[in-house]
mmCIF file of C-alpha atoms in Angstrom:
data_model
loop_
_atom_site.group_PDB
_atom_site.id
_atom_site.type_symbol
_atom_site.label_atom_id
_atom_site.label_comp_id
_atom_site.label_asym_id
_atom_site.label_seq_id
_atom_site.Cartn_x
_atom_site.Cartn_y
_atom_site.Cartn_z
ATOM 1 C CA UNK A 1 0.036 0.175 0.033
ATOM 2 C CA UNK A 2 1.708 3.342 -0.964
ATOM 3 C CA UNK A 3 0.248 6.475 0.789
ATOM 4 C CA UNK A 4 0.789 9.865 -0.908
ATOM 5 C CA UNK A 5 0.870 13.167 1.264
ATOM 6 C CA UNK A 6 -0.999 15.894 -0.560
ATOM 7 C CA UNK A 7 -0.113 19.245 1.192
ATOM 8 C CA UNK A 8 -2.485 21.521 -0.430
ATOM 9 C CA UNK A 9 -5.606 18.966 -0.031
ATOM 10 C CA UNK A 10 -4.401 18.932 3.685
ATOM 11 C CA UNK A 11 -4.359 22.790 3.784
ATOM 12 C CA UNK A 12 -8.127 22.799 1.992
ATOM 13 C CA UNK A 13 -9.129 20.198 4.463
ATOM 14 C CA UNK A 14 -8.337 22.195 7.525
ATOM 15 C CA UNK A 15 -9.461 25.505 6.157
ATOM 16 C CA UNK A 16 -12.918 23.956 5.339
ATOM 17 C CA UNK A 17 -13.430 23.407 9.091
ATOM 18 C CA UNK A 18 -13.897 26.853 9.937
ATOM 19 C CA UNK A 19 -14.482 28.498 6.727
ATOM 20 C CA UNK A 20 -16.792 26.198 4.315
ATOM 21 C CA UNK A 21 -16.669 28.597 1.402
ATOM 22 C CA UNK A 22 -13.107 28.190 1.738
ATOM 23 C CA UNK A 23 -12.715 25.729 -1.403
ATOM 24 C CA UNK A 24 -14.585 28.169 -3.301
ATOM 25 C CA UNK A 25 -11.384 30.572 -2.893
ATOM 26 C CA UNK A 26 -8.162 30.380 -3.919
ATOM 27 C CA UNK A 27 -5.548 29.009 -1.205
ATOM 28 C CA UNK A 28 -2.200 30.942 -2.428
ATOM 29 C CA UNK A 29 -1.470 33.850 -4.277
ATOM 30 C CA UNK A 30 1.778 35.028 -5.931
ATOM 31 C CA UNK A 31 2.152 38.904 -5.621
ATOM 32 C CA UNK A 32 4.849 41.575 -6.625
ATOM 33 C CA UNK A 33 5.928 43.685 -3.652
ATOM 34 C CA UNK A 34 7.530 46.853 -5.121
ATOM 35 C CA UNK A 35 9.622 49.545 -3.420
ATOM 36 C CA UNK A 36 9.678 53.033 -2.822
ATOM 37 C CA UNK A 37 12.043 56.478 -3.440
ATOM 38 C CA UNK A 38 11.278 59.609 -1.923
ATOM 39 C CA UNK A 39 11.529 62.580 -4.716
ATOM 40 C CA UNK A 40 12.108 64.824 -1.631
ATOM 41 C CA UNK A 41 12.011 64.531 1.838
ATOM 42 C CA UNK A 42 11.388 67.174 4.577
ATOM 43 C CA UNK A 43 12.265 66.722 8.471
ATOM 44 C CA UNK A 44 10.073 69.373 9.756
ATOM 45 C CA UNK A 45 9.482 69.096 13.524
ATOM 46 C CA UNK A 46 10.808 66.725 16.695
ATOM 47 C CA UNK A 47 7.500 64.713 18.024
ATOM 48 C CA UNK A 48 7.079 64.479 21.859
ATOM 49 C CA UNK A 49 7.309 60.588 21.192
ATOM 50 C CA UNK A 50 10.634 60.783 19.945
ATOM 51 C CA UNK A 51 9.985 60.385 16.406
ATOM 52 C CA UNK A 52 10.265 63.151 13.820
ATOM 53 C CA UNK A 53 7.219 64.856 11.685
ATOM 54 C CA UNK A 54 8.114 64.169 7.892
ATOM 55 C CA UNK A 55 6.628 65.841 4.805
ATOM 56 C CA UNK A 56 7.645 63.806 1.441
ATOM 57 C CA UNK A 57 6.431 63.132 -1.906
ATOM 58 C CA UNK A 58 6.825 59.262 -2.092
ATOM 59 C CA UNK A 59 6.542 57.483 -5.192
ATOM 60 C CA UNK A 60 6.037 53.555 -5.709
ATOM 61 C CA UNK A 61 8.729 51.886 -8.163
ATOM 62 C CA UNK A 62 8.957 48.720 -10.130
ATOM 63 C CA UNK A 63 12.148 47.390 -8.483
ATOM 64 C CA UNK A 64 10.567 44.695 -6.296
ATOM 65 C CA UNK A 65 10.607 41.252 -4.714
ATOM 66 C CA UNK A 66 8.195 38.360 -5.377
ATOM 67 C CA UNK A 67 5.940 36.862 -2.292
ATOM 68 C CA UNK A 68 4.039 33.538 -2.454
ATOM 69 C CA UNK A 69 1.347 33.058 0.318
ATOM 70 C CA UNK A 70 -0.282 29.845 0.573
ATOM 71 C CA UNK A 71 -3.045 29.027 3.848
ATOM 72 C CA UNK A 72 -1.191 27.334 6.270
ATOM 73 C CA UNK A 73 -2.721 24.479 8.395
ATOM 74 C CA UNK A 74 -0.861 25.485 11.956
ATOM 75 C CA UNK A 75 -0.562 27.796 14.487
ATOM 76 C CA UNK A 76 2.387 29.285 13.171
ATOM 77 C CA UNK A 77 3.433 31.218 10.243
ATOM 78 C CA UNK A 78 6.368 29.527 7.733
ATOM 79 C CA UNK A 79 9.048 32.068 5.970
ATOM 80 C CA UNK A 80 11.288 30.721 3.258
ATOM 81 C CA UNK A 81 13.632 32.963 1.344
ATOM 82 C CA UNK A 82 16.208 32.978 -1.370
ATOM 83 C CA UNK A 83 18.352 35.416 0.888
ATOM 84 C CA UNK A 84 20.035 33.895 3.374
ATOM 85 C CA UNK A 85 20.585 37.358 5.555
ATOM 86 C CA UNK A 86 16.620 37.510 5.814
ATOM 87 C CA UNK A 87 15.053 36.916 9.243
ATOM 88 C CA UNK A 88 12.505 34.309 8.837
ATOM 89 C CA UNK A 89 10.972 34.953 12.732
ATOM 90 C CA UNK A 90 9.333 37.829 14.520
ATOM 91 C CA UNK A 91 11.660 40.402 13.571
ATOM 92 C CA UNK A 92 10.503 39.965 9.706
ATOM 93 C CA UNK A 93 8.030 42.801 8.516
ATOM 94 C CA UNK A 94 5.897 40.136 6.838
ATOM 95 C CA UNK A 95 5.354 38.137 9.898
ATOM 96 C CA UNK A 96 4.850 41.457 11.798
ATOM 97 C CA UNK A 97 2.080 42.571 9.197
ATOM 98 C CA UNK A 98 0.539 38.982 9.610
ATOM 99 C CA UNK A 99 0.132 39.166 13.276
ATOM 100 C CA UNK A 100 -1.001 42.719 13.175
ATOM 101 C CA UNK A 101 -3.801 41.155 10.574
ATOM 102 C CA UNK A 102 -4.784 38.783 13.021
ATOM 103 C CA UNK A 103 -4.885 41.027 15.819
ATOM 104 C CA UNK A 104 -7.162 43.590 14.053
ATOM 105 C CA UNK A 105 -9.330 40.994 12.104
ATOM 106 C CA UNK A 106 -9.363 37.984 14.632
ATOM 107 C CA UNK A 107 -9.092 35.604 12.070
ATOM 108 C CA UNK A 108 -6.847 32.468 13.342
ATOM 109 C CA UNK A 109 -5.389 32.024 9.658
ATOM 110 C CA UNK A 110 -1.360 31.337 9.522
ATOM 111 C CA UNK A 111 0.215 31.212 6.229
ATOM 112 C CA UNK A 112 3.402 29.668 4.381
ATOM 113 C CA UNK A 113 5.331 32.589 2.731
ATOM 114 C CA UNK A 114 8.495 32.200 0.277
ATOM 115 C CA UNK A 115 9.834 35.756 -0.298
ATOM 116 C CA UNK A 116 12.015 36.007 -3.492
ATOM 117 C CA UNK A 117 14.257 39.059 -2.181
ATOM 118 C CA UNK A 118 15.699 41.518 -5.030
ATOM 119 C CA UNK A 119 15.344 44.749 -3.434
ATOM 120 C CA UNK A 120 18.587 45.531 -1.424
ATOM 121 C CA UNK A 121 18.431 45.981 2.409
ATOM 122 C CA UNK A 122 19.507 49.396 4.028
ATOM 123 C CA UNK A 123 18.821 51.058 0.876
ATOM 124 C CA UNK A 124 16.397 54.049 1.673
ATOM 125 C CA UNK A 125 13.981 51.967 -0.892
ATOM 126 C CA UNK A 126 11.470 50.569 1.847
ATOM 127 C CA UNK A 127 11.796 47.168 0.585
ATOM 128 C CA UNK A 128 10.753 45.506 3.976
ATOM 129 C CA UNK A 129 8.093 47.973 4.354
ATOM 130 C CA UNK A 130 6.716 46.995 0.634
ATOM 131 C CA UNK A 131 6.860 43.302 1.901
ATOM 132 C CA UNK A 132 4.914 44.196 4.758
ATOM 133 C CA UNK A 133 2.001 45.868 2.974
ATOM 134 C CA UNK A 134 2.255 42.952 0.419
ATOM 135 C CA UNK A 135 1.601 40.876 3.166
ATOM 136 C CA UNK A 136 -1.625 42.641 4.607
ATOM 137 C CA UNK A 137 -2.781 42.720 1.042
ATOM 138 C CA UNK A 138 -2.135 39.007 0.778
ATOM 139 C CA UNK A 139 -4.036 38.041 4.130
ATOM 140 C CA UNK A 140 -6.977 40.003 3.298
ATOM 141 C CA UNK A 141 -7.335 38.481 -0.100
ATOM 142 C CA UNK A 142 -7.118 35.181 1.046
ATOM 143 C CA UNK A 143 -9.651 35.477 4.151
ATOM 144 C CA UNK A 144 -12.214 37.157 1.709
ATOM 145 C CA UNK A 145 -11.376 40.803 2.077
ATOM 146 C CA UNK A 146 -12.898 41.233 5.545
ATOM 147 C CA UNK A 147 -10.885 44.947 5.886
ATOM 148 C CA UNK A 148 -11.288 47.885 3.554
ATOM 149 C CA UNK A 149 -7.915 49.499 1.639
ATOM 150 C CA UNK A 150 -8.774 52.655 4.044
ATOM 151 C CA UNK A 151 -8.604 49.859 7.379
ATOM 152 C CA UNK A 152 -5.363 48.177 5.654
ATOM 153 C CA UNK A 153 -3.426 51.697 5.380
ATOM 154 C CA UNK A 154 -4.708 52.471 8.927
ATOM 155 C CA UNK A 155 -3.379 49.426 10.258
ATOM 156 C CA UNK A 156 -0.132 49.315 8.401
ATOM 157 C CA UNK A 157 1.110 52.327 10.524
ATOM 158 C CA UNK A 158 1.441 49.981 13.513
ATOM 159 C CA UNK A 159 4.361 48.222 11.454
ATOM 160 C CA UNK A 160 6.276 51.169 10.195
ATOM 161 C CA UNK A 161 6.542 54.627 8.934
ATOM 162 C CA UNK A 162 7.223 53.580 5.023
ATOM 163 C CA UNK A 163 4.550 51.006 4.955
ATOM 164 C CA UNK A 164 1.107 53.167 4.727
ATOM 165 C CA UNK A 165 2.288 54.775 1.259
ATOM 166 C CA UNK A 166 1.648 51.305 -0.614
ATOM 167 C CA UNK A 167 -1.511 51.634 0.102
ATOM 168 C CA UNK A 168 -1.908 54.832 -1.866
ATOM 169 C CA UNK A 169 -2.413 54.398 -5.502
ATOM 170 C CA UNK A 170 1.324 54.608 -5.922
ATOM 171 C CA UNK A 171 1.986 58.677 -5.655
ATOM 172 C CA UNK A 172 1.508 60.050 -2.007
ATOM 173 C CA UNK A 173 2.442 63.409 -0.397
ATOM 174 C CA UNK A 174 2.831 61.630 3.224
ATOM 175 C CA UNK A 175 3.320 63.523 6.683
ATOM 176 C CA UNK A 176 3.240 62.659 10.112
ATOM 177 C CA UNK A 177 5.531 59.906 10.843
ATOM 178 C CA UNK A 178 4.688 58.790 7.326
ATOM 179 C CA UNK A 179 1.135 57.601 8.357
ATOM 180 C CA UNK A 180 -0.954 60.287 7.097
ATOM 181 C CA UNK A 181 -1.001 59.555 3.341
ATOM 182 C CA UNK A 182 -2.370 62.155 0.784
ATOM 183 C CA UNK A 183 -2.907 60.518 -2.736
ATOM 184 C CA UNK A 184 -1.383 62.298 -5.657
ATOM 185 C CA UNK A 185 -4.069 61.616 -8.773
ATOM 186 C CA UNK A 186 -2.828 62.039 -11.730
ATOM 187 C CA UNK A 187 0.589 61.042 -10.577
ATOM 188 C CA UNK A 188 2.558 64.188 -10.496
ATOM 189 C CA UNK A 189 5.553 62.761 -12.990
ATOM 190 C CA UNK A 190 5.221 60.423 -16.165
ATOM 191 C CA UNK A 191 5.199 57.050 -15.263
ATOM 192 C CA UNK A 192 7.745 56.490 -18.093
ATOM 193 C CA UNK A 193 10.350 58.682 -16.802
ATOM 194 C CA UNK A 194 13.476 56.342 -16.260
ATOM 195 C CA UNK A 195 16.030 56.255 -13.608
ATOM 196 C CA UNK A 196 18.928 54.536 -12.161
ATOM 197 C CA UNK A 197 19.240 53.170 -8.562
ATOM 198 C CA UNK A 198 22.611 53.029 -7.575
ATOM 199 C CA UNK A 199 23.433 51.833 -3.990
ATOM 200 C CA UNK A 200 26.880 51.160 -2.510
ATOM 201 C CA UNK A 201 27.646 47.748 -0.267
ATOM 202 C CA UNK A 202 27.706 50.084 2.922
ATOM 203 C CA UNK A 203 24.334 50.949 4.263
ATOM 204 C CA UNK A 204 23.058 53.794 6.522
ATOM 205 C CA UNK A 205 21.438 52.837 9.605
ATOM 206 C CA UNK A 206 18.369 55.122 10.131
ATOM 207 C CA UNK A 207 19.262 55.404 13.624
ATOM 208 C CA UNK A 208 22.498 56.543 13.363
ATOM 209 C CA UNK A 209 21.432 59.123 10.685
ATOM 210 C CA UNK A 210 18.739 60.614 12.417
ATOM 211 C CA UNK A 211 21.532 60.771 15.627
ATOM 212 C CA UNK A 212 23.254 63.437 13.303
ATOM 213 C CA UNK A 213 20.309 65.329 12.116
ATOM 214 C CA UNK A 214 19.356 68.845 13.911
ATOM 215 C CA UNK A 215 16.327 70.817 12.822
ATOM 216 C CA UNK A 216 18.542 73.582 12.555
ATOM 217 C CA UNK A 217 20.279 72.363 9.629
ATOM 218 C CA UNK A 218 17.128 71.395 7.668
ATOM 219 C CA UNK A 219 15.888 72.828 4.738
ATOM 220 C CA UNK A 220 13.466 75.971 4.845
ATOM 221 C CA UNK A 221 11.620 74.935 1.415
ATOM 222 C CA UNK A 222 8.029 74.629 1.940
ATOM 223 C CA UNK A 223 6.986 71.008 1.134
ATOM 224 C CA UNK A 224 3.875 72.023 -0.506
ATOM 225 C CA UNK A 225 5.971 74.421 -2.957
ATOM 226 C CA UNK A 226 8.118 71.439 -3.811
ATOM 227 C CA UNK A 227 5.208 68.865 -4.528
ATOM 228 C CA UNK A 228 3.571 71.975 -6.482
ATOM 229 C CA UNK A 229 6.780 72.657 -8.424
ATOM 230 C CA UNK A 230 7.614 68.603 -9.510
ATOM 231 C CA UNK A 231 3.925 68.330 -10.529
ATOM 232 C CA UNK A 232 3.959 72.048 -12.899
ATOM 233 C CA UNK A 233 7.586 71.386 -13.912
ATOM 234 C CA UNK A 234 9.177 68.049 -13.717
ATOM 235 C CA UNK A 235 11.920 66.736 -11.621
ATOM 236 C CA UNK A 236 14.542 69.029 -11.214
ATOM 237 C CA UNK A 237 17.870 68.831 -8.885
ATOM 238 C CA UNK A 238 16.584 72.209 -6.763
ATOM 239 C CA UNK A 239 13.197 70.346 -6.033
ATOM 240 C CA UNK A 240 14.785 66.942 -4.915
ATOM 241 C CA UNK A 241 15.259 68.334 -1.190
ATOM 242 C CA UNK A 242 16.289 65.432 1.351
ATOM 243 C CA UNK A 243 16.962 66.737 4.953
ATOM 244 C CA UNK A 244 18.918 63.688 5.702
ATOM 245 C CA UNK A 245 21.344 63.762 3.115
ATOM 246 C CA UNK A 246 24.072 65.593 4.904
ATOM 247 C CA UNK A 247 23.754 63.401 8.110
ATOM 248 C CA UNK A 248 23.938 60.528 5.991
ATOM 249 C CA UNK A 249 26.850 61.738 4.504
ATOM 250 C CA UNK A 250 28.484 62.164 7.910
ATOM 251 C CA UNK A 251 27.502 58.876 8.665
ATOM 252 C CA UNK A 252 28.902 57.463 5.457
ATOM 253 C CA UNK A 253 31.415 59.991 3.729
ATOM 254 C CA UNK A 254 32.106 57.883 0.679
ATOM 255 C CA UNK A 255 28.302 58.200 0.198
ATOM 256 C CA UNK A 256 28.648 61.976 -0.641
ATOM 257 C CA UNK A 257 31.462 61.143 -2.819
ATOM 258 C CA UNK A 258 29.452 58.812 -4.893
ATOM 259 C CA UNK A 259 26.781 61.420 -5.370
ATOM 260 C CA UNK A 260 29.337 63.878 -6.497
ATOM 261 C CA UNK A 261 30.633 61.511 -9.141
ATOM 262 C CA UNK A 262 27.398 60.509 -10.219
ATOM 263 C CA UNK A 263 26.420 64.384 -10.641
ATOM 264 C CA UNK A 264 29.791 64.956 -12.916
ATOM 265 C CA UNK A 265 30.049 61.622 -14.649
ATOM 266 C CA UNK A 266 26.521 61.622 -15.720
ATOM 267 C CA UNK A 267 27.654 64.728 -18.051
ATOM 268 C CA UNK A 268 24.197 66.226 -18.051
ATOM 269 C CA UNK A 269 21.651 63.269 -18.807
ATOM 270 C CA UNK A 270 20.568 63.225 -15.343
ATOM 271 C CA UNK A 271 17.806 66.013 -14.163
ATOM 272 C CA UNK A 272 18.273 65.321 -10.947
ATOM 273 C CA UNK A 273 20.765 63.436 -8.663
ATOM 274 C CA UNK A 274 19.611 62.535 -4.871
ATOM 275 C CA UNK A 275 19.673 60.210 -2.048
ATOM 276 C CA UNK A 276 16.302 58.507 -1.463
ATOM 277 C CA UNK A 277 14.802 58.246 2.106
ATOM 278 C CA UNK A 278 17.728 57.842 4.697
ATOM 279 C CA UNK A 279 20.182 56.384 2.188
ATOM 280 C CA UNK A 280 22.335 54.803 0.699
ATOM 281 C CA UNK A 281 20.787 54.556 -2.455
ATOM 282 C CA UNK A 282 21.371 56.937 -4.772
ATOM 283 C CA UNK A 283 18.711 58.281 -7.819
ATOM 284 C CA UNK A 284 19.833 59.427 -10.767
ATOM 285 C CA UNK A 285 16.260 60.476 -12.784
ATOM 286 C CA UNK A 286 16.596 60.861 -16.474
ATOM 287 C CA UNK A 287 18.438 58.214 -17.768
ATOM 288 C CA UNK A 288 18.324 54.233 -17.059
ATOM 289 C CA UNK A 289 21.965 53.577 -16.971
ATOM 290 C CA UNK A 290 24.976 54.566 -14.686
ATOM 291 C CA UNK A 291 27.764 56.822 -15.534
ATOM 292 C CA UNK A 292 30.688 55.234 -17.489
ATOM 293 C CA UNK A 293 32.547 54.931 -14.129
ATOM 294 C CA UNK A 294 30.653 52.318 -12.681
ATOM 295 C CA UNK A 295 31.337 49.953 -15.302
ATOM 296 C CA UNK A 296 35.304 51.234 -15.843
ATOM 297 C CA UNK A 297 36.228 51.217 -12.268
ATOM 298 C CA UNK A 298 36.735 47.934 -10.278
ATOM 299 C CA UNK A 299 35.985 49.629 -6.825
ATOM 300 C CA UNK A 300 32.510 50.096 -8.333
ATOM 301 C CA UNK A 301 32.045 46.631 -9.742
ATOM 302 C CA UNK A 302 29.861 45.120 -7.156
ATOM 303 C CA UNK A 303 27.917 48.477 -6.496
ATOM 304 C CA UNK A 304 23.959 47.539 -6.783
ATOM 305 C CA UNK A 305 22.600 49.192 -9.995
ATOM 306 C CA UNK A 306 18.964 49.141 -11.452
ATOM 307 C CA UNK A 307 17.129 51.054 -13.734
ATOM 308 C CA UNK A 308 13.699 51.520 -12.813
ATOM 309 C CA UNK A 309 10.440 53.402 -13.690
ATOM 310 C CA UNK A 310 7.347 54.624 -11.183
ATOM 311 C CA UNK A 311 4.634 52.427 -10.732
ATOM 312 C CA UNK A 312 0.983 52.680 -9.968
ATOM 313 C CA UNK A 313 -1.576 50.625 -9.428
ATOM 314 C CA UNK A 314 -5.773 50.356 -9.927
ATOM 315 C CA UNK A 315 -7.900 50.929 -6.544
ATOM 316 C CA UNK A 316 -8.959 47.209 -6.200
ATOM 317 C CA UNK A 317 -5.733 45.668 -7.540
ATOM 318 C CA UNK A 318 -2.119 44.993 -6.164
ATOM 319 C CA UNK A 319 0.711 46.343 -7.660
ATOM 320 C CA UNK A 320 2.026 44.647 -11.171
ATOM 321 C CA UNK A 321 5.447 44.921 -12.222
ATOM 322 C CA UNK A 322 6.071 47.052 -15.101
ATOM 323 C CA UNK A 323 6.334 45.071 -18.439
ATOM 324 C CA UNK A 324 10.360 46.071 -18.765
ATOM 325 C CA UNK A 325 10.916 44.700 -14.832
ATOM 326 C CA UNK A 326 9.004 41.492 -15.793
ATOM 327 C CA UNK A 327 11.001 40.875 -18.605
ATOM 328 C CA UNK A 328 14.128 41.542 -16.568
ATOM 329 C CA UNK A 329 13.101 39.711 -13.392
ATOM 330 C CA UNK A 330 15.690 37.209 -12.175
ATOM 331 C CA UNK A 331 18.181 38.433 -14.480
ATOM 332 C CA UNK A 332 19.712 40.222 -11.796
ATOM 333 C CA UNK A 333 19.332 37.126 -9.388
ATOM 334 C CA UNK A 334 23.004 37.239 -8.631
ATOM 335 C CA UNK A 335 22.292 40.548 -6.677
ATOM 336 C CA UNK A 336 19.725 39.526 -4.458
ATOM 337 C CA UNK A 337 21.744 38.324 -1.493
ATOM 338 C CA UNK A 338 22.846 41.833 0.053
ATOM 339 C CA UNK A 339 24.363 41.466 3.492
ATOM 340 C CA UNK A 340 22.443 42.940 6.199
ATOM 341 C CA UNK A 341 25.546 44.295 8.649
ATOM 342 C CA UNK A 342 28.029 45.936 6.419
ATOM 343 C CA UNK A 343 30.748 48.248 7.576
ATOM 344 C CA UNK A 344 29.543 52.271 7.519
ATOM 345 C CA UNK A 345 32.682 53.172 5.652
ATOM 346 C CA UNK A 346 35.636 51.530 3.545
ATOM 347 C CA UNK A 347 36.081 50.203 0.235
ATOM 348 C CA UNK A 348 32.876 50.046 -1.855
ATOM 349 C CA UNK A 349 34.159 47.251 -4.268
ATOM 350 C CA UNK A 350 33.322 44.422 -1.547
ATOM 351 C CA UNK A 351 31.220 41.573 -3.037
ATOM 352 C CA UNK A 352 27.830 41.784 -2.191
ATOM 353 C CA UNK A 353 26.202 38.336 -2.745
ATOM 354 C CA UNK A 354 26.696 34.942 -1.500
ATOM 355 C CA UNK A 355 23.720 32.484 -2.662
ATOM 356 C CA UNK A 356 22.393 30.049 -0.454
ATOM 357 C CA UNK A 357 22.832 26.715 -0.672
ATOM 358 C CA UNK A 358 19.141 26.152 0.138
ATOM 359 C CA UNK A 359 16.269 27.843 1.018
ATOM 360 C CA UNK A 360 15.196 28.139 4.957
ATOM 361 C CA UNK A 361 12.151 27.449 6.359
ATOM 362 C CA UNK A 362 11.553 28.339 10.468
ATOM 363 C CA UNK A 363 8.295 26.434 12.313
#
């Protein structure tokens, strides 16, 4: 006699015990998990709770990860990843997001999740925040949409300041800690505007950057005026103010030199060169290719570079990768295993990636 274990049937049988309609719904979903950039970032005040008030134009971009969610039969989430530095327990924002979803809805559903990582960590691109937002969306879809988009946005603020923006339509003016999200419709910039993302191996830890920040050194630019200027005139250097650049450059002086090299080496092909978030990604807007020195100089051979475009979503749908990103997805797979803990100063030419021998799973 031969016994065959069918995990899909097992999960369906388990789910049907507490949800008779479960069989009529899918038990898994595969989603694109995008990242973001800050076209400008003003730090406007210090809050009593120790955080800072921000005013920023966020825009979702088509550099992203892949997440597959499957209804799990147990009482614990199980997470695997292609990147061995990714934490697989409660330190991962995906698990935190699923815990928030269960706490808010009272639905005792757990999941098996696989994360195919492509967005570098410590980059100022919100890759982990995008994963958390995607997890909230997936859990809501797989349990019959018990929550509205507005509720998901509200709950996402409990996870992290960069998570709520992903529940906008893709372009948003965010204030408070980032949890006050004002959709910008139509998007303030053309979606086909090309950009290049350039991130050195070294990362800027956000607490270290804010430790160097002082309000006295911040820009006096009116964030609403910056938003109006970008909407009317496009992305220009003078509009892409980031109050965290100078503190980040103090934490990581080589990042300042890299930005200066990109600005001069671009020979005018970028309309703006700026740091996203708290770093350490430098964004060049206007061309998808990095300057030639990135290719020519050995010390930059392992710097992460990626072409990207702006991304939006339909109101009742999640983000989908652009056709260009879809066609190239996996082409940069060798770049997906960025290390988390790296020196804050030193050579830029250290190898980013070590491919894991196998995925890991934690039960």
